[in-house]
Coordinates of N, CA and C in Angstrom, one line a residue:
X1 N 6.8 -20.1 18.9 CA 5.9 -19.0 19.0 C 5.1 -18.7 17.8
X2 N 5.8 -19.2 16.5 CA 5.0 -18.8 15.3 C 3.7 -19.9 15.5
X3 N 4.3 -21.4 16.1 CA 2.8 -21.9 15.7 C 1.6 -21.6 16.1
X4 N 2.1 -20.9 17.6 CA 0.7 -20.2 18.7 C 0.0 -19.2 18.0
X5 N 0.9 -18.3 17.4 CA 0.2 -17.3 16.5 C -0.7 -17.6 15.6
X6 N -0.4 -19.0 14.6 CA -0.6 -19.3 13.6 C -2.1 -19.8 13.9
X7 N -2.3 -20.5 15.3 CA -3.6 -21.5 15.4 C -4.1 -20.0 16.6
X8 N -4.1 -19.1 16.4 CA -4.7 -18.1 17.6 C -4.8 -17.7 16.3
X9 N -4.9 -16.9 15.3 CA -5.1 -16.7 14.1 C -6.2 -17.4 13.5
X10 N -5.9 -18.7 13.6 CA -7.2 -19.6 12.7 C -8.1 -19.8 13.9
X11 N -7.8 -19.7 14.9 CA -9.3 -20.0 15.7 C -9.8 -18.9 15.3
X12 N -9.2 -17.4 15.6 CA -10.1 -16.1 15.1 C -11.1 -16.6 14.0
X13 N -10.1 -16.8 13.0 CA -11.0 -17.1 11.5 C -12.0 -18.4 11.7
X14 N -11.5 -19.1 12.5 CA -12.7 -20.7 12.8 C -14.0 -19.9 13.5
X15 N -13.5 -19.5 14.3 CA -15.3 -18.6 14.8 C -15.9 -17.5 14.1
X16 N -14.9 -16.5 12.8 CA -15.8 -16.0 12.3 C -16.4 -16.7 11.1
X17 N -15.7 -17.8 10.6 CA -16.2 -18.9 9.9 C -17.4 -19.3 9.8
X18 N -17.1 -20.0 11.2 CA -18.8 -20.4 12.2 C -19.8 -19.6 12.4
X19 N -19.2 -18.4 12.5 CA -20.8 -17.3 12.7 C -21.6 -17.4 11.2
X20 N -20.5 -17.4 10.1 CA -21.0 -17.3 8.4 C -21.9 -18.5 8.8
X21 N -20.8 -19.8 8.9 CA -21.6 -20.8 8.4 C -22.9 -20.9 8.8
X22 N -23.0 -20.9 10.5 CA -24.7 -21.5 11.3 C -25.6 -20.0 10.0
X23 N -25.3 -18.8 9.9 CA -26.6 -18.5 9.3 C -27.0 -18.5 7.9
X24 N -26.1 -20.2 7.2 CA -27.1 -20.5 6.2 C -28.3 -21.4 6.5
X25 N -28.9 -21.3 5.1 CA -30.3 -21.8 5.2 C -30.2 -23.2 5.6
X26 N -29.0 -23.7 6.1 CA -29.2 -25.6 6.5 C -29.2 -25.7 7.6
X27 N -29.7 -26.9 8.0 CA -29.6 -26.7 9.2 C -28.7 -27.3 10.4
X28 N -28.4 -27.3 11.6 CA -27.6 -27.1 12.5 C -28.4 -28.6 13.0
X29 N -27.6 -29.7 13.0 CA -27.7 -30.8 13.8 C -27.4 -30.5 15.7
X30 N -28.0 -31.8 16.0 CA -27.7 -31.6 17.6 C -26.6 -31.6 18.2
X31 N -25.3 -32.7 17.5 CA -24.4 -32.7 17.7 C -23.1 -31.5 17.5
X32 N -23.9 -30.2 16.7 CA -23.2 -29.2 16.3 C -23.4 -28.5 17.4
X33 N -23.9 -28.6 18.0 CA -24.3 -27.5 19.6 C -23.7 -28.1 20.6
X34 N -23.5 -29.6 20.7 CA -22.6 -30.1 22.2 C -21.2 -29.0 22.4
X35 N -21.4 -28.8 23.7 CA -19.8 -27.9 23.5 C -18.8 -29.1 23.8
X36 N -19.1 -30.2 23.6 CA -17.6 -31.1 23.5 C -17.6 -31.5 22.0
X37 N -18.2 -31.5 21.6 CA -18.1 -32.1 19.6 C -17.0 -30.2 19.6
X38 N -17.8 -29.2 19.8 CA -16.9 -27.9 19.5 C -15.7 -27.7 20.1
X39 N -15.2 -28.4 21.1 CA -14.0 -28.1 21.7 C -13.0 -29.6 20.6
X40 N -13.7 -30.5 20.8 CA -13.4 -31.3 19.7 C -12.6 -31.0 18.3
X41 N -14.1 -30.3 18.2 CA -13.4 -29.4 16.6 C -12.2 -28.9 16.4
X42 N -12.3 -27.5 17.5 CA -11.2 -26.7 18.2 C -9.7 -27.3 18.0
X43 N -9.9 -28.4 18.9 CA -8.4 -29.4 19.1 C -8.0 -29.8 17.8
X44 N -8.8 -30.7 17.4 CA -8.2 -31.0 15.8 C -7.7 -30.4 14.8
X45 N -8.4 -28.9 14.8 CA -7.7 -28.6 14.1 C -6.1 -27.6 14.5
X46 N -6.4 -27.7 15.9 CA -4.6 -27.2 16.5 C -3.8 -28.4 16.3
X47 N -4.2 -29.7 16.3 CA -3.2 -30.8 16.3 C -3.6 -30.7 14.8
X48 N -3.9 -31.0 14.0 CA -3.4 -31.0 12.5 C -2.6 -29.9 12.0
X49 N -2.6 -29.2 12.6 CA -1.5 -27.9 12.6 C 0.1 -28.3 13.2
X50 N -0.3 -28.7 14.2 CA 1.0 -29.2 14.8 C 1.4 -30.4 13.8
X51 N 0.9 -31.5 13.7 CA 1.4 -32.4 13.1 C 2.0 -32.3 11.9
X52 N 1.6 -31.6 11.0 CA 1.9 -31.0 9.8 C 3.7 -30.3 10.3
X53 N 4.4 -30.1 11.3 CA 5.9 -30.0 11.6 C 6.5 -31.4 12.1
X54 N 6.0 -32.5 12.1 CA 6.5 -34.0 12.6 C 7.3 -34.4 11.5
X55 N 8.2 -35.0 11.6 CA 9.0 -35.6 10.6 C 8.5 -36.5 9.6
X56 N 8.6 -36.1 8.3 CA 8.1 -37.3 6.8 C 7.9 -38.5 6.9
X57 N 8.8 -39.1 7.6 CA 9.1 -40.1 8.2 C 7.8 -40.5 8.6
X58 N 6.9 -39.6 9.6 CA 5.9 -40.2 10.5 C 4.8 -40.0 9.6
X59 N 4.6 -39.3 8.3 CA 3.6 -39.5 8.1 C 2.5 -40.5 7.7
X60 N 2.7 -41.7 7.9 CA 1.7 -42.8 8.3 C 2.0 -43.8 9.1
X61 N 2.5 -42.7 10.5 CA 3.0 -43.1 11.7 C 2.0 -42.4 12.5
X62 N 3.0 -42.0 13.0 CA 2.1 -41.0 14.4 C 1.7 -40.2 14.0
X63 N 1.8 -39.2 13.2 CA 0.8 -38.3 12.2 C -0.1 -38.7 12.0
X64 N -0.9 -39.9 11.3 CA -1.9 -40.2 11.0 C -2.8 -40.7 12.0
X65 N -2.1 -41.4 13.1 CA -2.2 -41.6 14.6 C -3.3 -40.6 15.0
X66 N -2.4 -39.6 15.4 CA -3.0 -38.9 15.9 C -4.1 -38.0 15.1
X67 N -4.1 -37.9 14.3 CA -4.9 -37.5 13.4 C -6.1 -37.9 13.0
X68 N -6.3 -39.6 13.4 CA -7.0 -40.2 13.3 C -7.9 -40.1 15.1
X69 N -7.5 -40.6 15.7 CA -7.8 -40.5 16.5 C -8.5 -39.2 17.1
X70 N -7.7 -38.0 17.1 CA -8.4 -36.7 17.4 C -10.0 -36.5 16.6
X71 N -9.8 -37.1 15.6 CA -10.8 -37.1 14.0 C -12.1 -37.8 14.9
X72 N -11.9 -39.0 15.3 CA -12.8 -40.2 15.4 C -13.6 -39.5 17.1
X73 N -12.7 -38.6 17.6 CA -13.9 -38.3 18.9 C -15.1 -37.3 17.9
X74 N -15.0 -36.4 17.4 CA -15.8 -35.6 16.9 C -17.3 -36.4 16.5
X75 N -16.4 -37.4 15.0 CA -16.7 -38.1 14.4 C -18.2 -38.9 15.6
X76 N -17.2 -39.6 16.3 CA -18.4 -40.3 17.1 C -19.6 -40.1 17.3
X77 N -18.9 -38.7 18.2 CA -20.2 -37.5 19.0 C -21.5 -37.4 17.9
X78 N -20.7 -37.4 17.0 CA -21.8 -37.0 15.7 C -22.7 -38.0 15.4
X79 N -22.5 -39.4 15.1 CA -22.8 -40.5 14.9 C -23.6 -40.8 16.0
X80 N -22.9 -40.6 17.4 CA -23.4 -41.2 18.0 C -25.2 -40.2 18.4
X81 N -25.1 -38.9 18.1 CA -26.8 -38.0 18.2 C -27.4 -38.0 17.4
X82 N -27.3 -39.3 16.7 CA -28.0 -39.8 15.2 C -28.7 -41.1 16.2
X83 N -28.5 -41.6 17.4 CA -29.3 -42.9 17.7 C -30.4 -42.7 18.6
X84 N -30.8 -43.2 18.8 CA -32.4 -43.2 19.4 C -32.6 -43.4 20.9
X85 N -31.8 -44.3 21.2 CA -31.8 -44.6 22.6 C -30.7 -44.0 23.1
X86 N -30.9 -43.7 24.4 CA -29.9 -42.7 25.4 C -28.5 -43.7 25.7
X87 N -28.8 -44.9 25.6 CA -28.0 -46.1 25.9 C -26.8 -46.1 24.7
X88 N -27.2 -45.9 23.6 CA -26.4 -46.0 22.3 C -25.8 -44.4 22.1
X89 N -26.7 -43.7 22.3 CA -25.7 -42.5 22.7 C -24.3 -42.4 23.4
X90 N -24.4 -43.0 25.0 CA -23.7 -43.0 25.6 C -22.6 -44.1 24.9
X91 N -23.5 -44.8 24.4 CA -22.3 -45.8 23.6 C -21.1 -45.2 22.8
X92 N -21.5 -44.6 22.3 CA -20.7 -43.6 20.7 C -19.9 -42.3 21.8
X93 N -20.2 -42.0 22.9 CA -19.6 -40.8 23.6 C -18.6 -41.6 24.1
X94 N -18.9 -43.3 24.8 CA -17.3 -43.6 25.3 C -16.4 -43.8 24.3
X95 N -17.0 -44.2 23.3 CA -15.9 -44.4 21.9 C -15.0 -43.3 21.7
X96 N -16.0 -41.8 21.9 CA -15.1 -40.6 21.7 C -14.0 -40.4 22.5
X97 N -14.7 -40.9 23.8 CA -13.8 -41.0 25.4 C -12.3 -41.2 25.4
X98 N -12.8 -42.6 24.8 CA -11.4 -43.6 24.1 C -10.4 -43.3 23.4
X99 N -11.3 -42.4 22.2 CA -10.3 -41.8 21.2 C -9.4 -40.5 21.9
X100 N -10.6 -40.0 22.6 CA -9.4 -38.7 23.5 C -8.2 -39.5 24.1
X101 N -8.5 -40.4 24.8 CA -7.3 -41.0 25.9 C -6.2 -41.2 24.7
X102 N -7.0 -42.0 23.5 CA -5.9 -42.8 22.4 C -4.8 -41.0 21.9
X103 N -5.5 -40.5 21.9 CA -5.0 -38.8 21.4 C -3.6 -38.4 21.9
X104 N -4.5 -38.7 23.8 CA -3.3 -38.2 24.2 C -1.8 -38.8 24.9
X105 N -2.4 -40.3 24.4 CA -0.9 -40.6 24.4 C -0.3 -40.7 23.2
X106 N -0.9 -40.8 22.3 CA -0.2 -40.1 20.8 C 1.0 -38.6 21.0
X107 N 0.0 -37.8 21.8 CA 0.9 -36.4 22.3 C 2.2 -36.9 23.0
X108 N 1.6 -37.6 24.1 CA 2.6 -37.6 25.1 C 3.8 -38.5 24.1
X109 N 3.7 -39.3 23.2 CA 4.8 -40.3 22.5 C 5.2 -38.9 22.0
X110 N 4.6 -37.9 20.3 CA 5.1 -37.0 20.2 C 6.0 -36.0 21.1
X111 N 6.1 -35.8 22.5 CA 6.5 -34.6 22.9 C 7.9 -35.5 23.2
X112 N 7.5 -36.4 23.6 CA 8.9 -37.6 24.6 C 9.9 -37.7 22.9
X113 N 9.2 -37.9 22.1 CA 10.0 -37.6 20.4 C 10.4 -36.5 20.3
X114 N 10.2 -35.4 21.2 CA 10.7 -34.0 20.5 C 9.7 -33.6 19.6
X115 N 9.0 -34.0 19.0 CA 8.0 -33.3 17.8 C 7.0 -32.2 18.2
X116 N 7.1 -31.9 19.4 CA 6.3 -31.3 20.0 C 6.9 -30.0 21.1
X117 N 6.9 -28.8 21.2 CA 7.7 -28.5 22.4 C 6.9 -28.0 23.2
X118 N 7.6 -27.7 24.6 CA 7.0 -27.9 25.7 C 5.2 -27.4 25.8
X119 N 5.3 -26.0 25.0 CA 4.4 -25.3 25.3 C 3.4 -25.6 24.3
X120 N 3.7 -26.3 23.2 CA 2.3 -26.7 22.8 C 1.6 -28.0 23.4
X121 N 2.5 -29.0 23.9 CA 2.4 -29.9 24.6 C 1.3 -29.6 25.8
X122 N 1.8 -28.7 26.4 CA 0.8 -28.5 27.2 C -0.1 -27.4 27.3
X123 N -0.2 -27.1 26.5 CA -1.5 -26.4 26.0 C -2.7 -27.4 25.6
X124 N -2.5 -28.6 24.5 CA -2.6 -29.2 24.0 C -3.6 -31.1 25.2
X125 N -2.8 -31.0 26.0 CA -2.7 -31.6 27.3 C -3.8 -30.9 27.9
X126 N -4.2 -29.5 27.9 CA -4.8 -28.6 29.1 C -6.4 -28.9 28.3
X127 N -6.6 -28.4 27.2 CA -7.4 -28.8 25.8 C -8.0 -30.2 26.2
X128 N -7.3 -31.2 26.1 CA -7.7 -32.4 26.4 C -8.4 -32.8 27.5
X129 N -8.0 -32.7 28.6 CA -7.9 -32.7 29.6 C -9.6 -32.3 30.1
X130 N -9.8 -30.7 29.1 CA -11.1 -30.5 29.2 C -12.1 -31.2 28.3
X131 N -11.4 -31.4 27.4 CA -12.7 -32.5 26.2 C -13.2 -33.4 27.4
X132 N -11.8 -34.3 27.9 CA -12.3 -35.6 28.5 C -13.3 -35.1 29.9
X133 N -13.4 -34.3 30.5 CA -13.9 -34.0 31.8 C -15.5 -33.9 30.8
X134 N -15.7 -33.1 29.7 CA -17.1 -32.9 29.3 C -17.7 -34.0 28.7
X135 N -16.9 -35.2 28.1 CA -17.3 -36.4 27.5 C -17.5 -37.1 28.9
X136 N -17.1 -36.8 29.7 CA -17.4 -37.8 30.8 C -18.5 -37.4 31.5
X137 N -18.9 -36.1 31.6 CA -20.4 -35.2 32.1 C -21.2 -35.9 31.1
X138 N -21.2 -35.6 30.2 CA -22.0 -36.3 29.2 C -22.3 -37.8 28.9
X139 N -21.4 -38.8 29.2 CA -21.5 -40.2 29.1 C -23.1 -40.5 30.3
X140 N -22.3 -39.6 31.7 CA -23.2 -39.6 32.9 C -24.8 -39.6 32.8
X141 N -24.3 -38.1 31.7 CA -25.7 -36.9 31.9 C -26.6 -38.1 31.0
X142 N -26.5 -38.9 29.7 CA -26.9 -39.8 28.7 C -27.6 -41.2 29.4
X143 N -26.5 -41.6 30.7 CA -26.9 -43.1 31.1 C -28.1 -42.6 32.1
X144 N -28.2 -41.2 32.7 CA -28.9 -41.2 33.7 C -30.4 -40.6 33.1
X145 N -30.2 -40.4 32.2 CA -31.8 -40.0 31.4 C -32.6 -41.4 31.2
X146 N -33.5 -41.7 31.7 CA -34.9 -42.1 31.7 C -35.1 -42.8 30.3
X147 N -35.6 -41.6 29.8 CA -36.8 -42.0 28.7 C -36.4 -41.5 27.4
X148 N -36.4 -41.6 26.5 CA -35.4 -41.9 25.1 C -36.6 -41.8 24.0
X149 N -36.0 -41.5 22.9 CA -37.3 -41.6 21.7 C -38.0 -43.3 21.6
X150 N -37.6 -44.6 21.9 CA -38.4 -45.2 22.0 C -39.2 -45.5 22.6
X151 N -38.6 -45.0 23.9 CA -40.2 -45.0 24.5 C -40.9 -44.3 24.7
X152 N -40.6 -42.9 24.0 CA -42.0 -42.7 23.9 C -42.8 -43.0 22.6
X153 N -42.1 -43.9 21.2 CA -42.9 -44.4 20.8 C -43.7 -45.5 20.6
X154 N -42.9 -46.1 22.5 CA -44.1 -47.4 22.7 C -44.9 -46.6 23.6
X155 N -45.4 -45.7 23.9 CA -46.6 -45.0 24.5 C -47.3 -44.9 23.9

């Protein structure tokens, strides 16, 4: 129960964070407004919370596993609203796709370890579960768009 507190606490502080941050003078990329790069965020940092109680042992086991992996969907999203064509977009969103699925069997090994109990597990699972339904809206929403910045600069 302390950990639920602990990450219902720092989300508090993560969104008044976020309100500080967006109103400095820099500016807000595209990929900072997807609400799956934000739910992204969200998760990683509950699972670097959690991980941070896994045994010493795992730490450049399944600790970094998962850590990495949670890391690299974000990461992608980001990378990937840096490219030009809607094609390479959708490229860099299944990578994120990937890394969710890679995530959550990282969890599921964690919880079947005990490192995890029930209720963060499935919280955690519920979390995911929605990343992947919105990276998959999105892969769709990306392949079914048309027209992309180069072509309209072959017009």
């Amino acid at each position: 129960m302390l950990i639920s507190q602990t990450i219902a606490n720092l989300n508090t502080l993560f969104k008044k964070l976020s309100n500080f941050i967006f109103m400095k003078p820099y500016r807000t990329y595209s990929f900072e407004k997807l609400a799956a790069w934000q739910l992204a965020r969200e998760i990683r940092l509950e699972l670097y919370l959690h991980s941070q109680s896994f045994p010493k042992e795992e730490i450049y086991g399944l600790t970094s596993q998962l850590r990495r992996a949670i890391h690299s969907v974000s990461t992608n999203l980001a990378e990937g609203s840096g490219r030009i064509s809607n094609s390479d977009k959708a490229h860099f969103t299944n990578i994120a796709y990937s890394s969710a699925l890679e995530a959550i069997e990282l969890l599921i090994s964690a919880f079947d370890l005990g490192f995890l109990s029930n209720d963060n597990y499935h919280q955690a699972r519920l979390k995911m579960d929605g990343l992947l339904a919105m990276l998959n809206s999105l892969y769709k929403y990306q392949l079914s768009c048309e027209s992309d910045l180069k072509a309209k600069f072959r017009e």
